[in-house]
Amino acid sequence: MPGGAVVMHATSNPDRVEAPITAKAYFLCVFASFGGIFFGYDTGWMGGVLAMPYFIELHTGLKPGDANFEIPAWKQSLMTSILSAGTFFGALMAGDFADYFGRRITIISGCAVFSLGCVLQTASSSGLGLFVAGRLVAGFGVGFISAIIILYLSEIAPRKVRGAIVSGYQFCITIGILLANCVVYSSKDRMDTGSYRIPIGVQFLWAIILASGLFFLPESPRWYVKRGRVDAAARSLSIVRGQPTDSDFVQDELAEIIANHEYETELIPQGNYFESWFACFRGSVFNPQSNLRRTILGTSMQMMQQWTGVNFIFYFGTVFFTSLGTISNPFLISLITTLVNVCSTPISFWTIERFGRRAILFWGAIGMAVCEFICAISGTVSQSDSVVKAQIAFICIYISFFASTWGPGAWVVVGEIFPIPIRARGVALSASSNWLWNTIITVITPYLVSPTKGDLKSKVFFLWGSLCCCCIVYTYLFVWETKGLTLEQVDRMMEECGSPRRSAGWTPHATFASEMGLTADGAHLPIKVGSAVAPDEKAHIAAGTKHVGQAATQEEV
Ligand code: BGC
């Protein structure tokens, strides 16, 4: 058999398209979700630094106790939002890189770019230029990482725990935010550059750990299939499923991925660079399964996640709590909110697989809206000490709803809804939408709450509460139930259901492999794939199935 060709077996039984979950599969996914630490840490430290006396003095020339001892709103906006702006562009470009160089290499490159950004920020002093440039570059790296980790995790995680695994990524985001707050808390009273340089410097550690670990992790089997490297896909799948390459489980799953890829490629022919981008916007806006609708769903899902207003608390919480006037230690309150965020996220590991994506997003939005309106009404009516305490309690409950529903749920959904030909770009577009809205919100909110500008104080929660009401309607109308399905079955479900509202009741009844002729009623079929396939065949995978129609040669069997 030349070139180490693979003899493939495929199944027509939809329940057999994946191997049982092993501890190794868990371990690989859990390690990859470590990328969330970057995301969280990098978004978490800025808010605290903005309220540090040394940092304020450095950037304003004012002394503690002076009137309006705070960084002007425009500078706060710029320093905070420039990271999200860099991340927006990073995430957007990451899809191209991930399709071309692979998911792993893209994430490792993201770590390198991110480290460069950290060097620039650490080197900065009183001037804005270097600091802002460093945050922009670091943002680029975070963009790569935040988009492609989701893609990678969704592509390697076993279907029954995919939601929980991607929620693990969100858990790491929350730990990152908490770590940032702890480091900021410990350095906030320093009256030297260590106050802000320590929180920035710590980030190198995350880059080193993630990049070194990823060297040992396999590339996504689905990427190999997309690139036509079926032998490599089989090896990678065997590692992530902890089964030998020639086990029926690996062969069945691989056949299913190949058949789905082939099916999707027939529907969405892969042309040149621009055509492959254009493919993300193909189809009718009225057709719920069209690529255009999936791209709108992914990008709007991330927009809605930002509309919940959670980053108002994480970015400007310290400044907001200070503005309420009665809180003696606003840093501590911010620390508590991030702790609530961390502790509530694991609830989703179970609920997302037990109740499904639609249910937790729907009820989560209701819970958040109620808490936000309570905060808004109580804070508008009175600003007494006891009302402020009650507000803080409801802010914590609100964070807890976010952390167990929309925080992980929005990422889980975007990792699952795109077909393989447009998956990398679709996830990248969705992640960049997250960062775009993140930027918009971080630019606008200082103006809404700053005492010298809008000074909305608690009334700002009317805005977030109303936006959460939009999330309720949005989930009901547009979010698909993808729990327990392979990524290939999600495709089929969208085709057959017609409406997200009916999706929860759908169950898989056939495999792509059987429909694409890769099986004959479950019989073992010899498919020779790998180097024996003509190198100039564009769809290497299509070549793989062509062998099915041909009589198997002695060599192939
Ligand atoms: C969001 C971030 C947010 C974080 C809070 C993520 O899912 O995308 O914007 O800061 O959750 O935990």
XYZ file of C-alpha atoms and ligand atoms in Angstrom:
569
model
C 0.000 0.000 0.000
C 1.888 3.092 -1.131
C 2.321 6.099 1.124
C 0.823 4.451 4.165
C -2.700 4.595 2.790
C -5.601 4.126 5.167
C -8.321 1.548 4.834
C -11.460 3.231 5.963
C -14.611 2.011 7.564
C -17.751 4.129 7.704
C -21.056 3.792 9.503
C -24.679 4.502 8.729
C -25.578 4.525 12.418
C -25.764 8.139 13.695
C -25.063 7.028 17.268
C -21.731 5.508 16.342
C -20.067 8.537 14.775
C -17.761 9.189 17.728
C -15.572 7.253 20.150
C -16.363 7.019 23.869
C -14.849 9.909 25.825
C -11.486 9.194 27.432
C -9.544 11.001 30.157
C -6.973 11.936 27.531
C -9.625 13.661 25.396
C -10.623 15.683 28.435
C -7.040 16.540 29.258
C -6.246 17.825 25.753
C -9.328 20.014 25.662
C -8.827 21.308 29.175
C -5.283 22.326 28.361
C -6.352 24.117 25.167
C -9.001 26.054 27.075
C -6.154 27.624 29.042
C -6.147 30.220 26.239
C -9.092 31.820 28.037
C -6.679 33.021 30.738
C -5.179 35.486 28.232
C -8.486 36.836 27.197
C -9.621 37.291 30.784
C -6.396 38.592 32.228
C -5.862 41.088 29.481
C -9.350 42.493 29.741
C -9.260 42.375 33.546
C -6.275 44.408 34.633
C -6.948 47.711 32.865
C -9.984 48.759 34.932
C -8.043 48.500 38.199
C -4.965 50.241 36.826
C -7.106 53.189 35.725
C -8.091 53.749 39.354
C -4.510 53.417 40.770
C -3.245 56.620 42.418
C 0.247 56.289 40.887
C -1.128 55.692 37.401
C -3.575 58.616 37.677
C -0.767 60.884 38.878
C 1.475 59.699 36.043
C -1.111 60.470 33.381
C -2.722 63.613 34.787
C -0.066 65.321 36.930
C -2.711 65.631 39.714
C -2.071 64.565 43.310
C -4.360 62.311 45.405
C -6.916 64.562 47.107
C -7.005 67.071 44.212
C -10.427 67.823 42.715
C -11.368 65.440 39.852
C -8.487 63.136 40.672
C -9.151 60.726 37.824
C -7.919 60.031 34.325
C -9.997 62.048 31.812
C -12.811 60.071 30.177
C -11.227 60.234 26.704
C -7.959 58.748 27.969
C -9.806 56.015 29.871
C -11.726 55.190 26.714
C -8.625 55.133 24.570
C -6.507 53.018 26.910
C -9.265 50.487 27.477
C -10.800 50.264 24.050
C -7.592 50.171 22.003
C -7.024 46.590 23.150
C -10.453 45.572 21.888
C -9.785 47.412 18.621
C -6.543 45.433 18.118
C -8.372 42.281 19.075
C -11.089 43.011 16.540
C -8.579 43.101 13.672
C -6.575 40.198 15.101
C -9.668 37.993 15.310
C -10.713 38.979 11.800
C -7.361 37.982 10.300
C -7.074 34.880 12.450
C -9.599 32.964 10.319
C -7.357 33.241 7.243
C -4.292 32.150 9.174
C -6.133 29.270 10.788
C -7.356 27.965 7.439
C -3.961 28.312 5.831
C -1.432 27.416 8.538
C -3.645 25.422 10.877
C -5.376 26.141 14.173
C -2.387 25.307 16.392
C 0.201 27.429 14.617
C -2.195 30.380 14.555
C -2.653 30.193 18.322
C 1.108 29.879 18.896
C 1.719 32.922 16.640
C -0.921 34.784 18.643
C 1.149 34.120 21.792
C 4.265 35.608 20.109
C 2.446 38.759 18.940
C 0.864 39.152 22.341
C 4.278 38.978 24.059
C 5.568 41.737 21.796
C 2.629 43.916 22.857
C 3.455 43.246 26.510
C 7.067 44.339 25.978
C 5.877 47.675 24.575
C 3.433 48.265 27.412
C 5.979 47.377 30.071
C 8.465 49.793 28.510
C 5.978 52.688 28.530
C 6.013 55.455 31.149
C 4.085 58.749 31.309
C 3.483 59.146 27.556
C 0.410 57.587 26.009
C 1.989 56.525 22.686
C 3.967 53.425 23.637
C 1.326 52.230 26.061
C -1.443 52.523 23.506
C 0.694 50.930 20.764
C 1.529 48.040 23.109
C -2.129 47.450 23.916
C -3.001 47.507 20.233
C -0.343 44.888 19.417
C -1.243 42.735 22.440
C -4.865 43.005 21.325
C -3.894 41.582 17.947
C -2.438 38.535 19.677
C -5.471 38.125 21.932
C -7.670 38.333 18.810
C -5.843 35.393 17.250
C -6.076 33.400 20.427
C -9.674 34.208 21.357
C -11.076 33.298 17.943
C -9.034 30.243 17.163
C -9.132 28.532 20.553
C -12.912 28.352 20.206
C -12.543 26.893 16.745
C -9.909 24.395 17.855
C -11.835 23.321 20.937
C -15.098 22.898 19.037
C -13.302 20.798 16.440
C -11.515 18.434 18.819
C -14.004 18.150 21.698
C -16.242 15.067 21.860
C -19.823 16.069 20.994
C -21.370 15.018 24.325
C -19.135 17.368 26.300
C -18.385 20.005 23.664
C -20.591 22.574 25.402
C -18.936 21.861 28.746
C -15.449 22.008 27.237
C -16.051 25.365 25.572
C -17.570 26.519 28.858
C -14.208 25.489 30.353
C -12.649 28.092 28.087
C -15.051 30.679 29.513
C -14.100 29.453 32.989
C -10.470 30.230 32.138
C -11.535 33.709 30.984
C -13.090 34.287 34.382
C -10.000 32.967 36.174
C -7.911 35.316 34.028
C -10.052 38.277 35.103
C -9.787 37.187 38.736
C -6.014 36.778 38.551
C -5.747 40.231 36.979
C -7.790 41.698 39.809
C -5.683 39.942 42.454
C -2.439 41.177 40.914
C -3.842 44.701 40.540
C -5.116 44.578 44.101
C -1.688 43.660 45.408
C 0.167 46.350 43.440
C -2.394 49.172 43.573
C -0.839 51.049 46.509
C 2.697 51.091 45.154
C 3.796 54.595 44.303
C 6.235 53.510 41.590
C 6.031 52.039 38.093
C 5.706 48.560 39.606
C 2.059 49.415 40.269
C 1.162 48.951 36.595
C 4.260 47.127 35.299
C 3.744 44.114 37.551
C 0.203 43.398 36.246
C 1.443 43.792 32.669
C 4.578 41.680 33.141
C 2.701 38.713 34.628
C 1.073 38.151 31.246
C 4.254 36.719 29.709
C 3.692 33.666 31.810
C 0.385 32.877 30.092
C 1.955 33.215 26.653
C 4.809 30.867 27.532
C 2.554 28.205 29.067
C 0.025 28.190 26.215
C 2.561 28.261 23.383
C 4.735 25.513 24.878
C 1.751 23.287 25.639
C 0.336 23.648 22.150
C 3.544 22.319 20.632
C 2.570 18.943 22.055
C -1.103 19.032 21.114
C -2.294 17.627 17.772
C -3.678 19.793 14.973
C -7.448 19.697 14.470
C -8.459 16.630 12.426
C -11.109 18.741 10.705
C -8.430 21.152 9.479
C -6.466 18.250 8.016
C -9.603 17.058 6.252
C -10.175 20.551 4.883
C -6.609 20.555 3.564
C -7.051 17.103 2.068
C -4.547 15.396 4.414
C -6.641 12.456 5.428
C -3.789 10.340 6.813
C -2.799 13.157 9.150
C -6.465 13.652 10.089
C -6.700 9.977 11.062
C -3.568 10.227 13.213
C -4.779 13.391 14.894
C -8.230 11.935 15.540
C -6.654 8.848 17.024
C -4.738 11.066 19.493
C -7.704 13.216 20.490
C -10.001 10.213 20.888
C -7.365 8.005 22.538
C -8.011 5.142 20.051
C -5.741 3.402 17.517
C -5.830 4.919 14.013
C -7.464 1.843 12.558
C -10.155 1.522 15.235
C -13.697 1.559 13.906
C -14.474 4.602 16.030
C -11.726 6.680 14.457
C -12.575 5.421 10.982
C -16.296 6.073 11.393
C -15.808 9.568 12.706
C -13.287 10.396 10.034
C -15.603 9.094 7.329
C -18.363 11.284 8.705
C -16.140 14.389 8.751
C -14.965 13.669 5.205
C -18.467 13.019 3.915
C -19.779 16.195 5.520
C -16.891 18.207 4.141
C -17.493 16.815 0.707
C -21.199 17.497 0.939
C -20.630 21.074 2.115
C -17.976 21.678 -0.518
C -20.463 20.650 -3.183
C -22.910 23.194 -1.800
C -20.272 25.892 -1.272
C -17.604 25.518 -3.939
C -14.235 26.773 -2.682
C -12.878 29.309 -5.123
C -10.139 31.868 -4.731
C -9.415 33.875 -1.610
C -12.186 36.424 -2.147
C -14.732 33.814 -3.123
C -14.035 31.893 0.050
C -14.740 35.035 2.087
C -17.796 35.699 -0.028
C -19.028 32.185 0.833
C -19.687 33.381 4.402
C -22.365 35.702 3.029
C -24.010 33.383 0.532
C -27.675 32.489 0.596
C -30.858 34.223 1.569
C -31.352 36.123 4.786
C -34.765 34.439 5.036
C -33.308 30.945 4.912
C -32.354 30.031 8.511
C -29.679 27.533 7.401
C -27.971 29.707 4.770
C -24.371 30.726 5.309
C -25.434 34.338 5.486
C -27.881 33.548 8.291
C -25.243 31.557 10.175
C -22.772 34.417 9.869
C -25.418 36.852 11.071
C -26.249 34.484 13.940
C -22.605 34.121 15.037
C -21.814 37.815 14.857
C -25.090 38.932 16.426
C -24.768 36.323 19.182
C -21.496 37.924 20.236
C -22.994 41.385 19.918
C -25.867 40.391 22.211
C -23.383 38.935 24.699
C -21.732 42.343 24.927
C -25.118 44.078 25.118
C -25.782 42.295 28.414
C -23.504 44.985 29.859
C -21.228 42.634 31.744
C -18.067 44.477 30.760
C -19.439 47.634 32.254
C -18.841 45.909 35.587
C -15.520 44.307 34.662
C -13.977 47.344 32.986
C -15.478 50.230 34.869
C -16.716 48.534 38.035
C -14.063 50.138 40.231
C -14.783 53.594 38.806
C -18.563 53.023 39.067
C -18.433 51.800 42.670
C -16.269 54.821 43.538
C -18.899 57.110 41.965
C -21.608 55.722 44.285
C -19.772 57.543 47.046
C -20.603 55.317 50.014
C -18.191 52.456 49.290
C -14.938 52.575 51.216
C -13.074 49.953 49.153
C -14.252 49.831 45.531
C -11.284 47.608 44.552
C -12.532 44.963 46.951
C -16.058 45.082 45.520
C -14.619 44.623 42.012
C -12.652 41.678 43.287
C -15.829 40.170 44.729
C -17.707 40.531 41.423
C -14.910 38.711 39.597
C -14.930 35.994 42.222
C -18.671 35.527 41.708
C -17.950 35.293 37.985
C -15.426 32.492 38.528
C -17.538 30.527 40.981
C -20.711 30.659 38.864
C -19.233 29.602 35.534
C -18.819 25.878 36.395
C -22.615 25.645 36.834
C -22.766 25.850 33.043
C -20.605 22.711 32.611
C -23.642 20.726 33.643
C -26.577 22.943 32.611
C -25.377 23.504 29.044
C -25.421 19.761 28.339
C -28.452 18.995 30.498
C -30.857 21.777 29.441
C -29.224 22.863 26.196
C -28.031 26.128 24.674
C -31.422 27.698 23.996
C -32.795 27.135 27.472
C -29.848 28.548 29.378
C -29.527 31.590 27.117
C -33.247 32.311 27.380
C -33.522 31.988 31.169
C -30.146 33.638 31.704
C -31.282 36.745 29.834
C -34.465 36.898 31.914
C -32.464 36.618 35.152
C -30.023 39.344 34.113
C -32.761 41.726 32.978
C -34.605 41.399 36.310
C -31.437 42.072 38.361
C -30.457 45.050 36.224
C -33.868 46.690 36.481
C -33.839 46.198 40.267
C -30.422 47.906 40.433
C -31.564 50.740 38.221
C -34.831 51.413 40.050
C -33.437 51.128 43.584
C -30.374 53.271 42.817
C -32.524 55.953 41.184
C -34.964 56.106 44.091
C -32.361 56.266 46.865
C -28.597 56.320 47.320
C -28.540 55.358 50.973
C -25.943 52.979 52.296
C -28.391 50.073 52.536
C -29.648 50.593 48.966
C -26.060 50.582 47.666
C -25.452 47.296 49.513
C -28.606 45.804 47.977
C -27.456 47.016 44.560
C -24.103 45.308 44.989
C -25.914 42.089 45.926
C -28.035 42.275 42.755
C -24.994 43.083 40.633
C -23.447 39.879 41.988
C -26.582 37.855 41.160
C -26.587 39.404 37.696
C -22.923 38.419 37.170
C -23.778 34.941 38.334
C -26.558 34.665 35.706
C -24.172 35.912 33.030
C -21.382 33.555 34.058
C -23.573 30.478 34.010
C -25.448 31.288 30.777
C -24.447 33.966 28.258
C -20.755 33.968 29.154
C -20.101 30.383 28.012
C -23.265 29.948 25.908
C -22.426 32.593 23.317
C -18.999 31.015 22.652
C -20.387 27.498 22.544
C -22.962 28.489 19.923
C -20.488 30.219 17.585
C -18.181 27.208 17.676
C -20.993 24.943 16.513
C -23.063 26.655 13.859
C -20.700 26.979 10.881
C -20.143 24.298 8.246
C -16.529 23.272 7.742
C -15.802 25.280 4.540
C -16.545 28.571 6.293
C -16.001 27.557 9.911
C -12.692 29.329 10.555
C -13.876 32.577 8.986
C -17.310 32.364 10.575
C -15.864 31.893 14.060
C -13.308 34.632 13.377
C -16.026 37.048 12.245
C -18.071 36.224 15.332
C -15.109 36.731 17.675
C -14.311 40.025 15.990
C -17.912 41.081 16.466
C -17.460 40.360 20.183
C -14.455 42.687 20.205
C -16.108 45.312 18.025
C -19.019 45.619 20.444
C -16.644 45.376 23.331
C -14.809 48.402 21.866
C -18.014 50.341 21.244
C -19.164 49.732 24.805
C -15.814 50.610 26.341
C -15.632 53.820 24.327
C -19.139 54.911 25.254
C -19.524 53.888 28.899
C -16.984 56.230 30.517
C -18.986 59.076 29.000
C -22.229 57.656 30.355
C -21.073 57.338 33.944
C -18.199 59.794 34.404
C -19.191 62.468 36.999
C -18.006 65.167 34.590
C -20.008 63.760 31.635
C -23.304 61.840 31.577
C -23.115 61.016 35.318
C -25.889 58.418 34.866
C -24.848 56.504 37.983
C -27.327 53.650 38.601
C -29.596 54.758 35.747
C -27.109 53.133 33.383
C -28.665 49.808 34.401
C -31.912 50.789 32.653
C -29.917 50.643 29.446
C -28.363 47.226 30.172
C -31.696 45.832 31.430
C -33.456 46.878 28.220
C -30.714 45.341 26.110
C -31.074 42.093 28.073
C -34.778 42.100 27.119
C -33.611 42.120 23.480
C -31.480 39.045 24.313
C -34.594 37.168 25.496
C -36.473 37.752 22.235
C -33.345 37.087 20.191
C -32.757 33.697 21.812
C -36.347 32.626 21.342
C -36.347 33.507 17.656
C -32.849 32.739 16.417
C -30.810 30.368 18.583
C -30.578 26.690 17.520
C -30.401 23.823 19.959
C -27.149 21.992 19.233
C -26.728 19.969 22.403
C -25.338 16.437 21.977
C -24.870 16.668 18.182
C -21.640 16.351 16.238
C -20.739 19.422 14.188
C -21.812 17.481 11.120
C -25.190 16.630 12.679
C -25.701 20.324 13.501
C -25.507 20.970 9.771
C -28.111 18.365 9.048
C -30.376 19.594 11.828
C -30.355 23.128 10.405
C -31.239 21.752 6.990
C -34.140 19.652 8.208
C -35.662 21.748 10.994
C -36.349 24.931 9.099
C -36.654 26.970 12.300
C -34.537 27.292 15.459
C -37.720 27.058 17.508
C -38.203 23.436 16.410
C -34.553 22.470 16.769
C -34.673 21.165 20.348
C -36.818 18.209 19.278
C -34.619 17.084 16.366
C -32.684 13.826 16.559
C -30.127 12.497 14.054
C -31.378 9.604 11.916
C -28.720 9.108 9.222
C -25.049 9.773 8.653
C -23.429 11.854 5.948
C -21.177 8.892 5.273
C -24.113 6.698 4.252
C -25.697 9.445 2.172
C -22.480 10.264 0.372
C -21.986 6.603 -0.515
C -19.203 5.924 1.963
C -21.036 2.935 3.382
C -23.211 0.226 1.975
C -25.592 -0.580 4.781
C -22.839 -0.473 7.321
C -20.492 -2.726 5.375
C -16.765 -2.059 5.588
C -15.710 -0.210 2.498
C -12.119 0.167 1.431
C -11.212 3.737 0.725
C -7.685 4.544 -0.099
C -6.720 7.991 0.978
C -3.457 9.767 1.500
C -0.467 10.169 -0.736
C -1.818 7.803 -3.377
C -4.338 10.479 -4.341
C -3.254 12.636 -7.241
C -1.650 15.757 -5.738
C -3.343 18.059 -8.211
C -6.805 16.989 -7.158
C -8.171 20.060 -5.485
C -10.661 18.273 -3.295
C -8.430 15.522 -2.027
C -11.331 14.335 0.046
C -13.576 13.990 -2.975
C -10.854 11.799 -4.407
C -11.116 9.649 -1.302
C -14.769 8.889 -1.899
C -14.231 8.342 -5.585
C -12.522 5.128 -4.622
C -15.763 3.875 -3.166
C -17.426 3.786 -6.510
C -14.460 1.909 -7.975
C -13.726 -1.718 -7.413
C -11.226 -1.959 -4.591
C -7.890 -3.181 -5.788
C -5.998 -5.830 -3.925
C -3.520 -3.220 -2.819
C -6.219 -0.961 -1.372
C -7.790 -3.710 0.676
C -16.989 37.928 27.259
C -16.111 39.017 27.754
C -16.298 39.171 29.238
C -16.120 37.862 29.960
C -16.488 37.952 31.403
C -16.673 36.663 27.975
O -17.447 35.615 27.511
O -16.842 37.751 25.863
O -16.370 40.199 27.066
O -15.392 40.105 29.755
O -16.896 36.849 29.365
O -16.370 36.724 32.046
